[in-house]
Coordinates of N, CA and C in Angstrom, one line a residue:
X17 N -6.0 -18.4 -13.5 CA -7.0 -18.1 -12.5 C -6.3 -18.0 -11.1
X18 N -6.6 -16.8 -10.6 CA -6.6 -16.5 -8.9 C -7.0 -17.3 -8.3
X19 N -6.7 -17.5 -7.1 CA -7.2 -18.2 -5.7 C -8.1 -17.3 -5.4
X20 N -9.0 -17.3 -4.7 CA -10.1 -16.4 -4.3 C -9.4 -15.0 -2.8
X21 N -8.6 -15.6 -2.1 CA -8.5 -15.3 -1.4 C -7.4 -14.1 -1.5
X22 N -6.4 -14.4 -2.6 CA -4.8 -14.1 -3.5 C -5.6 -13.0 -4.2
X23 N -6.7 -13.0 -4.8 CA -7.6 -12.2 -5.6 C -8.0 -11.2 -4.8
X24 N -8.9 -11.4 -3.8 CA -9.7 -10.5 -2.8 C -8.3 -9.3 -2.2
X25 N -7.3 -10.1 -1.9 CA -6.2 -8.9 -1.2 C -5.4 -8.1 -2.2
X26 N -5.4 -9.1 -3.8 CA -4.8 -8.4 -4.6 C -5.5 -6.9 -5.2
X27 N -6.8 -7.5 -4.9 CA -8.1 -6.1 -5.5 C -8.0 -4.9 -4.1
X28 N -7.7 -5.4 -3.1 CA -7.5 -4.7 -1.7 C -6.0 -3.5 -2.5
X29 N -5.2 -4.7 -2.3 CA -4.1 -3.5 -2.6 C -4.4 -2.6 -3.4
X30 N -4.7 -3.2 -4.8 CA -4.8 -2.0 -5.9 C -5.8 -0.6 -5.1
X31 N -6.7 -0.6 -4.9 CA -7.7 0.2 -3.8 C -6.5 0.8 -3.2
X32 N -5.6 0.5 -2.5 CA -5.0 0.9 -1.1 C -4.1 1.9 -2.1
X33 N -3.4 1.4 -3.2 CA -2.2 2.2 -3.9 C -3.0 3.6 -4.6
X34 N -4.2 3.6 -5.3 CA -5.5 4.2 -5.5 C -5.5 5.7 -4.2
X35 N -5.7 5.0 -3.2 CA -5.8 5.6 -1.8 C -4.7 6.5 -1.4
X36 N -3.4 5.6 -1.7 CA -2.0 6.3 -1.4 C -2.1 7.8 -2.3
X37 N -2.0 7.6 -3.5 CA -2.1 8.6 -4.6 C -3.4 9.7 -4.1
X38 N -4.3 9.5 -3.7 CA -5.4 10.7 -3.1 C -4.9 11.2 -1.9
X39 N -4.2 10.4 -0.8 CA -2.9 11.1 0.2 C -2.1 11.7 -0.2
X40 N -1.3 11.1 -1.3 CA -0.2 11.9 -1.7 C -0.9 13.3 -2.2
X41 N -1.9 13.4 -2.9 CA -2.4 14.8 -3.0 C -3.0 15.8 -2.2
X42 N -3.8 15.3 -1.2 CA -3.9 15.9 0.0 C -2.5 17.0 0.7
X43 N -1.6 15.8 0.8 CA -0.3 16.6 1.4 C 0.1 17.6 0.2
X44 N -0.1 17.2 -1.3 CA 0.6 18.3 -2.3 C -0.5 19.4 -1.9
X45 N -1.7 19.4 -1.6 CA -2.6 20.4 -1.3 C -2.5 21.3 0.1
X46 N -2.2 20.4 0.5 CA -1.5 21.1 1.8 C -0.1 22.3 1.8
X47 N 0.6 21.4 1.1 CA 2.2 22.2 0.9 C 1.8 22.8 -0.5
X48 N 1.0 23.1 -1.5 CA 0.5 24.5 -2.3 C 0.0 25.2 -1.5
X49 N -1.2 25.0 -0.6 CA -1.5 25.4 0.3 C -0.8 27.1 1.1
X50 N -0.1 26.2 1.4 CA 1.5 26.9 2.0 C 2.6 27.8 1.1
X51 N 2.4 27.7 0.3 CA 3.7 28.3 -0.5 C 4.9 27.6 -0.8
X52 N 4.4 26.2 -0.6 CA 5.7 25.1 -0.9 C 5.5 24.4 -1.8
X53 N 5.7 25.4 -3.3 CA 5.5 24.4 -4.4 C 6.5 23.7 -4.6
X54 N 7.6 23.3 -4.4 CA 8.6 22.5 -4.9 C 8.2 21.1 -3.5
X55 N 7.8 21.1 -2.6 CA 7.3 20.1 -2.0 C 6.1 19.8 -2.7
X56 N 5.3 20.5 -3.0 CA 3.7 20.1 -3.6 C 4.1 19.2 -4.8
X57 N 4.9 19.4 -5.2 CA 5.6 19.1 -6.6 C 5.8 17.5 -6.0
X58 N 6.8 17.2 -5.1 CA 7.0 16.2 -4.7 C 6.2 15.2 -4.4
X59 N 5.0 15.6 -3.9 CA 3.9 14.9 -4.0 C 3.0 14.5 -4.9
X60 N 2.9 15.4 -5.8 CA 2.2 15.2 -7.4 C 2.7 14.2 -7.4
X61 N 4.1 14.1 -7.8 CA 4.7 12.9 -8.5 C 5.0 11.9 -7.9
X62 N 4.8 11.4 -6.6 CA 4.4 10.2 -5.8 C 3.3 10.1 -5.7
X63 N 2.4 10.9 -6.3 CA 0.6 10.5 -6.2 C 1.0 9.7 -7.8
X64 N 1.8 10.3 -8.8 CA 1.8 9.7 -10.5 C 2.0 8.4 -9.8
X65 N 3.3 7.9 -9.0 CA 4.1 6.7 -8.9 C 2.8 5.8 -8.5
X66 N 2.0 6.1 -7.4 CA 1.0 5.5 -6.7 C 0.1 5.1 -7.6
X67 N -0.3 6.0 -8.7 CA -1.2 5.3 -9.4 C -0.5 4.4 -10.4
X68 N 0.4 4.3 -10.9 CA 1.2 3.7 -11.6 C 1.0 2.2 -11.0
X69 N 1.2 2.1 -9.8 CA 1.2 1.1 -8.9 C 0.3 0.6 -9.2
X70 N -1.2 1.0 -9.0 CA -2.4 0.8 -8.9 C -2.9 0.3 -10.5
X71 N -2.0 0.7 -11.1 CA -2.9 0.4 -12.8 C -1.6 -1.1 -12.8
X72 N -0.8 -0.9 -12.2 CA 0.3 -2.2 -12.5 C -0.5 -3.5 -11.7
X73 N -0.8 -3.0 -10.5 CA -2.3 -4.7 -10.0 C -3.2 -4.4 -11.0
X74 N -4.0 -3.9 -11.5 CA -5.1 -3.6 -12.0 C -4.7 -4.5 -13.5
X75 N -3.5 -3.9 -14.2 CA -3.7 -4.8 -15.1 C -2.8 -6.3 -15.0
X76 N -2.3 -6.8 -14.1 CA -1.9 -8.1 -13.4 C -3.2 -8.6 -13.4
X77 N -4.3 -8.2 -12.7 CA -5.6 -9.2 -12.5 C -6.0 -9.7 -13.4
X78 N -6.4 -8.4 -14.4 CA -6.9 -8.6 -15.8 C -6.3 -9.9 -16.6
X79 N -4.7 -9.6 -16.9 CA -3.9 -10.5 -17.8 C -4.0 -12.1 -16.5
X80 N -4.6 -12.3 -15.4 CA -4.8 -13.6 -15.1 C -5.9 -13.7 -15.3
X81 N -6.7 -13.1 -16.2 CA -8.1 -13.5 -16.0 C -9.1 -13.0 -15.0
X82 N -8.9 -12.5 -14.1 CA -10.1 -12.2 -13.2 C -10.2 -10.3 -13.3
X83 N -11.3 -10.0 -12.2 CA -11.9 -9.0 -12.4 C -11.3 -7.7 -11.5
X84 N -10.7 -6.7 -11.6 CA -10.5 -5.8 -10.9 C -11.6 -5.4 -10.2
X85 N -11.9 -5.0 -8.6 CA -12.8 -4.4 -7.9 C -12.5 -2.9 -7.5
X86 N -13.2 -2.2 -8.1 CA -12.9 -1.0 -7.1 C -14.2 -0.8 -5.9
X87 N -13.3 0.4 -5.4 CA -14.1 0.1 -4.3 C -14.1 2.0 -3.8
X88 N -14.7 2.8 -2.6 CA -14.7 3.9 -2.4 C -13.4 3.8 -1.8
X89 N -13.0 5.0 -1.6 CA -11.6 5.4 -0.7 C -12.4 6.0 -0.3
X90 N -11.7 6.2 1.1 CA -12.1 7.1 2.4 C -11.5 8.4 2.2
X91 N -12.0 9.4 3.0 CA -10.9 10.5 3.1 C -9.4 10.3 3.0
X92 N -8.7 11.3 2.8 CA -7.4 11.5 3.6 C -6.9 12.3 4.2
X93 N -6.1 12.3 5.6 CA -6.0 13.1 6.1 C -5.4 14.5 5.6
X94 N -6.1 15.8 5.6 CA -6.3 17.4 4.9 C -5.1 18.1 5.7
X95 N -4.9 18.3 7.2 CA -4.6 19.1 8.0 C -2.9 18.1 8.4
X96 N -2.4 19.3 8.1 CA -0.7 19.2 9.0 C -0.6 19.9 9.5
X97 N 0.6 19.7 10.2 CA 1.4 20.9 11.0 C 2.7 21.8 10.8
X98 N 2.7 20.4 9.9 CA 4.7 21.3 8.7 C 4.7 20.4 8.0
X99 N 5.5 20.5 7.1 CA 6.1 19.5 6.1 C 6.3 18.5 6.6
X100 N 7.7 18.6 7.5 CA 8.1 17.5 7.9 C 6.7 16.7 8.3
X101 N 5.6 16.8 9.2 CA 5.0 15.8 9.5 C 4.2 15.2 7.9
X102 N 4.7 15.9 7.0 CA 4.1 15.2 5.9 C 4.7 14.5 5.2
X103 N 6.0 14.5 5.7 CA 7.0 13.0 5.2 C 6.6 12.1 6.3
X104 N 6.9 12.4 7.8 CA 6.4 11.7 8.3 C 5.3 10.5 7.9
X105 N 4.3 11.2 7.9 CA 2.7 10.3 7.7 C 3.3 9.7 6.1
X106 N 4.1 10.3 5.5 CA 4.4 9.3 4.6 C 5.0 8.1 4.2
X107 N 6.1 8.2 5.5 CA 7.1 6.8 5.4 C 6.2 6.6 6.7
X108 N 4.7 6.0 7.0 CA 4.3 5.8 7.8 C 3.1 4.8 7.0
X109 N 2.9 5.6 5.7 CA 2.1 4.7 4.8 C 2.9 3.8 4.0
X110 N 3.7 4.7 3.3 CA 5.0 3.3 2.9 C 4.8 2.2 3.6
X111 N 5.2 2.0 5.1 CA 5.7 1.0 5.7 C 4.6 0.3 5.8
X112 N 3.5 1.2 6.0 CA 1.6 0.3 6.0 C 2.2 -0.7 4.5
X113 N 2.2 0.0 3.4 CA 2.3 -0.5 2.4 C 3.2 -1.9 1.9
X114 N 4.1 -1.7 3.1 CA 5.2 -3.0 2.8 C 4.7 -4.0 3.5
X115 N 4.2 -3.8 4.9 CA 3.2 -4.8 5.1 C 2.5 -5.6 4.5
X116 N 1.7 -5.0 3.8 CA 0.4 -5.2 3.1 C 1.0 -6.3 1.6
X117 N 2.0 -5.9 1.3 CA 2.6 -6.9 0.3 C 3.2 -8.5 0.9
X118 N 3.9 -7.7 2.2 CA 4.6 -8.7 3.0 C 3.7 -9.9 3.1
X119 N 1.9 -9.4 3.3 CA 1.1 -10.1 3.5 C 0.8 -10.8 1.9
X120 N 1.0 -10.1 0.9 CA 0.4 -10.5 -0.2 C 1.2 -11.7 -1.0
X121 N 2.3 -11.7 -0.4 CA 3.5 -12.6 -0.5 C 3.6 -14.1 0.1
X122 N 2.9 -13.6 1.4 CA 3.0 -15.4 2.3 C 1.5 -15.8 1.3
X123 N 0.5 -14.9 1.1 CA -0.6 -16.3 0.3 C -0.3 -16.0 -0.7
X124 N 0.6 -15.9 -1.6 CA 0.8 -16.0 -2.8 C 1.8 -17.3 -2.7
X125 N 2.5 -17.7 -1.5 CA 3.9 -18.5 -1.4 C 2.9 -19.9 -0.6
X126 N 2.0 -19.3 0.5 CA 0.9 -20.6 0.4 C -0.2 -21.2 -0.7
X127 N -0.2 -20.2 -1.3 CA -0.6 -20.8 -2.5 C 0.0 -21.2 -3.9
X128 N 1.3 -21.4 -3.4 CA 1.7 -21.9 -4.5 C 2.1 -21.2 -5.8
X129 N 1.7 -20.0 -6.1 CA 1.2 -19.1 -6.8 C 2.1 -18.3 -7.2
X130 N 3.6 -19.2 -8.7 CA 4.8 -18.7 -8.9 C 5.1 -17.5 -9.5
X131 N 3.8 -17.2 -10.4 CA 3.5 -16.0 -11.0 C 3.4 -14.8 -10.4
X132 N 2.6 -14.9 -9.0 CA 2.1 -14.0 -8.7 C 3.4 -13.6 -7.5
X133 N 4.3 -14.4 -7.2 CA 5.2 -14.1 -6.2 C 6.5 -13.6 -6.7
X134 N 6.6 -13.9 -8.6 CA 7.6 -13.1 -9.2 C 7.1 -11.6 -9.4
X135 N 5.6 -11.6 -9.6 CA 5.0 -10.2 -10.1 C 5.4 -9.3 -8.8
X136 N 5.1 -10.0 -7.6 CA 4.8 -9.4 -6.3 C 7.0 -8.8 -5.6
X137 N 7.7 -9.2 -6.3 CA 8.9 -8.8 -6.0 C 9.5 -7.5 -6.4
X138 N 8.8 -7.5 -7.4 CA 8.7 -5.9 -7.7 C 8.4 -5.0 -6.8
X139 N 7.5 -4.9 -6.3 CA 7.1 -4.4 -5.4 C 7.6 -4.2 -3.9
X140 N 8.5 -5.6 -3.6 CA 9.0 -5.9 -2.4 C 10.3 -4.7 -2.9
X141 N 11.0 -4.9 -4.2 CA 12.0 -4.0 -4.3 C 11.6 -2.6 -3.5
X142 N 10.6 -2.3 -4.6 CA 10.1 -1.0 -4.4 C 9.9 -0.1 -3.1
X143 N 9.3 -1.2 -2.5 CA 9.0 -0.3 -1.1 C 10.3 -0.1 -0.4
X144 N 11.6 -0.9 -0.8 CA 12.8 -0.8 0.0 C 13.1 1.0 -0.2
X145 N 12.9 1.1 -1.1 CA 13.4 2.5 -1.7 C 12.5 3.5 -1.6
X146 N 11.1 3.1 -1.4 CA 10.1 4.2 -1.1 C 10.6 4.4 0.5
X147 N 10.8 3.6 1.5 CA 10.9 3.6 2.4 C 12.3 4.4 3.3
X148 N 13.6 3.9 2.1 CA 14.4 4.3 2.3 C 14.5 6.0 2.0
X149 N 13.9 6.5 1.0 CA 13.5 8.1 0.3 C 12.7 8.7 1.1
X150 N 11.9 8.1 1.8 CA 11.3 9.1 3.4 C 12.1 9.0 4.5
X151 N 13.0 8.5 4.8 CA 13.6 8.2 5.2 C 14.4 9.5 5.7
X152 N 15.4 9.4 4.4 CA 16.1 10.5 3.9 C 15.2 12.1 4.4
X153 N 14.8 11.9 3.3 CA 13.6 13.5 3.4 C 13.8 14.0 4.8
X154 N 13.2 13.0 5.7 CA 12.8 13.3 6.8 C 13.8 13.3 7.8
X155 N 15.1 12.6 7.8 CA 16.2 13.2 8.1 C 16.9 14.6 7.8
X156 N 16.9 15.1 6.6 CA 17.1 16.0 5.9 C 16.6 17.3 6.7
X157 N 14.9 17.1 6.8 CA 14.3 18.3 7.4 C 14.4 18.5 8.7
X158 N 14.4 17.3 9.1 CA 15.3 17.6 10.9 C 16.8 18.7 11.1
X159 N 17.9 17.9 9.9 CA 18.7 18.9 10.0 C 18.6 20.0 9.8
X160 N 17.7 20.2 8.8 CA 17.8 21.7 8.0 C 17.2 22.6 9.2
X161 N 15.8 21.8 10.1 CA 15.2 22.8 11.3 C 14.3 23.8 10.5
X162 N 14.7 24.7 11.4 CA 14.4 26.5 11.1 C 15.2 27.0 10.1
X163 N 16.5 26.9 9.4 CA 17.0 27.2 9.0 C 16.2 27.6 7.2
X164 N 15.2 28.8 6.7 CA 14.5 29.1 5.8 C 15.1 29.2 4.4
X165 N 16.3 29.4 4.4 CA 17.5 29.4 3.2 C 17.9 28.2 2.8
X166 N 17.9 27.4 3.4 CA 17.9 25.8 3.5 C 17.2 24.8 2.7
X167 N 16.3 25.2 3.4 CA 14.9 25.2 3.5 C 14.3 25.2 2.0
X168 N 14.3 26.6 1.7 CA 14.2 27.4 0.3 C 15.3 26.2 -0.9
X169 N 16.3 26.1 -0.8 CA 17.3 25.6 -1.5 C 16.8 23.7 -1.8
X170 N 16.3 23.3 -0.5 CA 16.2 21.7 -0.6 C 14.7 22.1 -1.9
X171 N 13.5 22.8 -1.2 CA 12.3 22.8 -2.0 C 12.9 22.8 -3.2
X172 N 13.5 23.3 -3.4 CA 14.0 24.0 -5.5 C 14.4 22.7 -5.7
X173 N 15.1 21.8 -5.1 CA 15.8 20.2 -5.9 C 14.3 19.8 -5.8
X174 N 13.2 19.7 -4.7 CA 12.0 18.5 -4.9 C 11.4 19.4 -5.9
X175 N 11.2 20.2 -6.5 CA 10.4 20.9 -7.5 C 11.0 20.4 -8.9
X176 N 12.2 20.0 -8.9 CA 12.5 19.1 -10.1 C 12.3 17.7 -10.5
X177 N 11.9 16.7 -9.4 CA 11.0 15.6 -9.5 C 10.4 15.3 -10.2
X178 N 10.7 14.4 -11.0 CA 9.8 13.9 -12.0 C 9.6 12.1 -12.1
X179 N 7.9 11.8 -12.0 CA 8.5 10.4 -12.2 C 8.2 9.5 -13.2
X180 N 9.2 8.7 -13.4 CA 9.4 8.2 -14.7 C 8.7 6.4 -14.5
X181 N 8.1 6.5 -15.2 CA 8.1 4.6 -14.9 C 8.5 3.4 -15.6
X182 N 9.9 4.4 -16.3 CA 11.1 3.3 -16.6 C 12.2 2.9 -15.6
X183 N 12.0 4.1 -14.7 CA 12.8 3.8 -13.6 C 12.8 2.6 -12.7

């Protein structure tokens, strides 16, 4: 059995990773949108990871016994300006997202709560490397600039993206 409180933020997150994955598609709709299917691509498959995430709290709650809540999602933001601002806003949710663990960590560690702070390090891994991979991207597309051959060449590697959740 959950703490009420360890419960309430754990049902928050699952919602929030839910939410990530309808962002991540927004931007793939954006960049199809545009003629950037090898970025759209990129995003598909961080909307798969997102939900992955989302069914991984979802069935955590369950196997302790308590109740998954869903809840509405809000919009997500539709409209860019270029790609790059859509890695941007992404290692911008990432980091929301490491937060939001960071938080899910201290009442899982004030409460005592040894299961739920091994389940929860997974996650702490994970964001290192979500975080770290926009990171990148978004470095990458600074260099590349204006340069459309480039440009063209990086899209063709994110169009081979695929995510696996043995990885």
């Amino acid at each position: 059995m959950l703490d009420q409180k360890l419960l309430d933020t754990l049902n928050d997150q699952m919602n929030h990773e839910f939410f990530a994955a309808h962002a991540y598609m927004a931007m793939a709709a954006y960049c199809d949108n545009n003629s950037y299917d090898g970025f759209a691509n990129f995003y598909i498959e961080q909307a798969k990871e997102e939900r992955f995430h989302g069914q991984k709290i979802y069935d955590y709650i369950n196997d302790r016994g308590e109740k998954a809540i869903f809840k509405a999602l809000p919009a997500p933001k539709v409209d860019f300006n270029s790609i790059l601002e859509t890695f941007e806003d992404g290692l911008k949710q990432e980091q929301d997202v490491t937060s939001r663990f960071y938080n899910l960590s201290e009442i899982a560690n004030e409460k005592k709560d040894y299961a739920t702070i091994s389940f929860l390090n997974w996650f702490l891994d994970e964001q290192v490397e979500e975080e770290s991979m926009f990171e990148t991207h978004i470095d990458y597309l600074k260099r590349i600039g204006d340069d459309s051959n480039t440009l063209y060449l990086y899209e063709k590697e994110l169009a081979a993206r695929t995510f696996n959740e043995e990885a």
